[in-house]
Amino acid sequence: MLARKSIIPEEYVLARIAAENLRKPRIRDRPHKARFIAKSGACNLAHKNIREQGRFLQDIFTTLVDLKWRHTLVIFTMSFLCSWLLFAMIWWLVAFAHGDMAPSVGNAENAKLKQCVMDVRSFTSAFLFSIEVQVTIGFGGRMITEECPFAITILILQNIVGLIINAVMLGCIFMKTAQAHRRAETLIFSRHAVIAVRNGKLCFMFRVGDLRKSMIISASVRIQVVRKTTTPEGEVIPIHQQDIPIDNPLESNNIFLVAPLIICHIIDKRSPLYDISAYDLANQDLEIIVVLEGVVETTGITTQARTSYIAEEILWGHRFVPIVTEEEGVYAVDYSKFGNTMKIAAPRCSAKELDEKPSILIQTLQKSELSHQNSLRKRNSMRRNNSMRRNNSMRRNNSSFIVPKVQFITPEGNQCESET
């Protein structure tokens, strides 16, 4: 607007805009990779173009359990309402066909005895009678008589249908409330995984824990690597799964999850991480999936907890801090430090290079030892300097409080010293 009024020349405005654009660095973010398993354990997979939708109706119970709660409650309510309305229509037709809707002529008691369903004179009363039959309320006003055998058959049929609906819907709600993944909410994994040296080997490690006191029986951990691969024939496999073993001294391959544990995978020749170094890890398009399975002690239901780690969530040269301490004869777990790590010395090369050149590990450990000694020396020197400064300050303070000596001369010529 100022340039249009010729207050500022257009050349100056254009040059200023160009300079501002040059000053601002253009940072292009790395495209976000879609992970196969979310951190919460949910599968990041969308099913599209499913033509055979009728297969879901063949397993109606599992379909009802898999639905969301709002859909389940709507189906639960509509199933009862529809059954009540259906049998209300049937009772109304039975009463209408038998002539119960016609006005009674003559003795009222004889007319009631000849009715098929007593006191059903409209659709509203038929609907109330349908609810009383299916829910077995029985207020006593409306009931069937022995005049209509067909009505007795309908009564038996409605009771059977009501029992089936109660069994299916109540069982569905019970299974939804007792689903196995509810127990998995208290099975936690560390936010990051680490790669460090343990027992002279390069290892991939993460931490897992259980927040409840009730244990997971026969708990086992499985680790899989998912990546996009291409075969020698040129076939592209978008989700190639490969199992990797864990370092477990037990033959049963089970873990005793009474306290948080660090699960370790030794990166050896069988590991898909064998050729990956610290510099190559950032450019790797891989995802490590962790699956924890076990039986819930209180319910006996098998549960499964899942998580995954991508390349950005793997810390090279870190170690988990200890969180289990012994306090007054009891082992205490500090969950506030559950995912905390500390940086340690670790070779930046791959496990393959480390096996070919073991001297790399020795040099790394020597460097770490020297750095540790230097840090100790710096700390000791800083402590000495601080102690010397404190001593000097204390001496200065004491010198300021020294009492001066005063001499007094007596008439006899003697000198007396006194302190004031």
mmCIF file of C-alpha atoms in Angstrom, residues 8 20 35 40 74 101 115 156 178 198 207 211 213 215 290 294-295 312 317 325 334 343 362:
data_model
loop_
_atom_site.group_PDB
_atom_site.id
_atom_site.type_symbol
_atom_site.label_atom_id
_atom_site.label_comp_id
_atom_site.label_asym_id
_atom_site.label_seq_id
_atom_site.Cartn_x
_atom_site.Cartn_y
_atom_site.Cartn_z
ATOM 1 C CA ILE A 8 8.547 3.833 -0.522
ATOM 2 C CA GLU A 20 13.498 -11.638 4.432
ATOM 3 C CA ARG A 35 3.833 -47.437 11.742
ATOM 4 C CA SER A 40 -0.794 -48.023 22.476
ATOM 5 C CA VAL A 74 -28.395 -49.408 20.604
ATOM 6 C CA MET A 101 -62.079 -56.398 20.651
ATOM 7 C CA GLN A 115 -61.862 -64.143 25.816
ATOM 8 C CA ILE A 156 -44.207 -70.489 24.926
ATOM 9 C CA ALA A 178 -14.056 -58.647 30.428
ATOM 10 C CA ARG A 198 26.113 -55.883 27.813
ATOM 11 C CA ARG A 207 11.816 -52.317 29.652
ATOM 12 C CA LEU A 211 1.254 -51.994 37.375
ATOM 13 C CA LYS A 213 -0.257 -56.747 41.991
ATOM 14 C CA MET A 215 0.480 -61.416 38.205
ATOM 15 C CA VAL A 290 7.083 -56.288 20.832
ATOM 16 C CA GLY A 294 0.204 -64.250 29.320
ATOM 17 C CA VAL A 295 -2.720 -65.530 31.361
ATOM 18 C CA GLU A 312 13.723 -42.525 15.955
ATOM 19 C CA GLY A 317 24.635 -45.721 23.620
ATOM 20 C CA THR A 325 15.614 -50.620 45.462
ATOM 21 C CA ASP A 334 9.981 -46.182 41.405
ATOM 22 C CA LYS A 343 24.179 -42.061 28.276
ATOM 23 C CA ILE A 362 38.496 -52.277 24.012
#
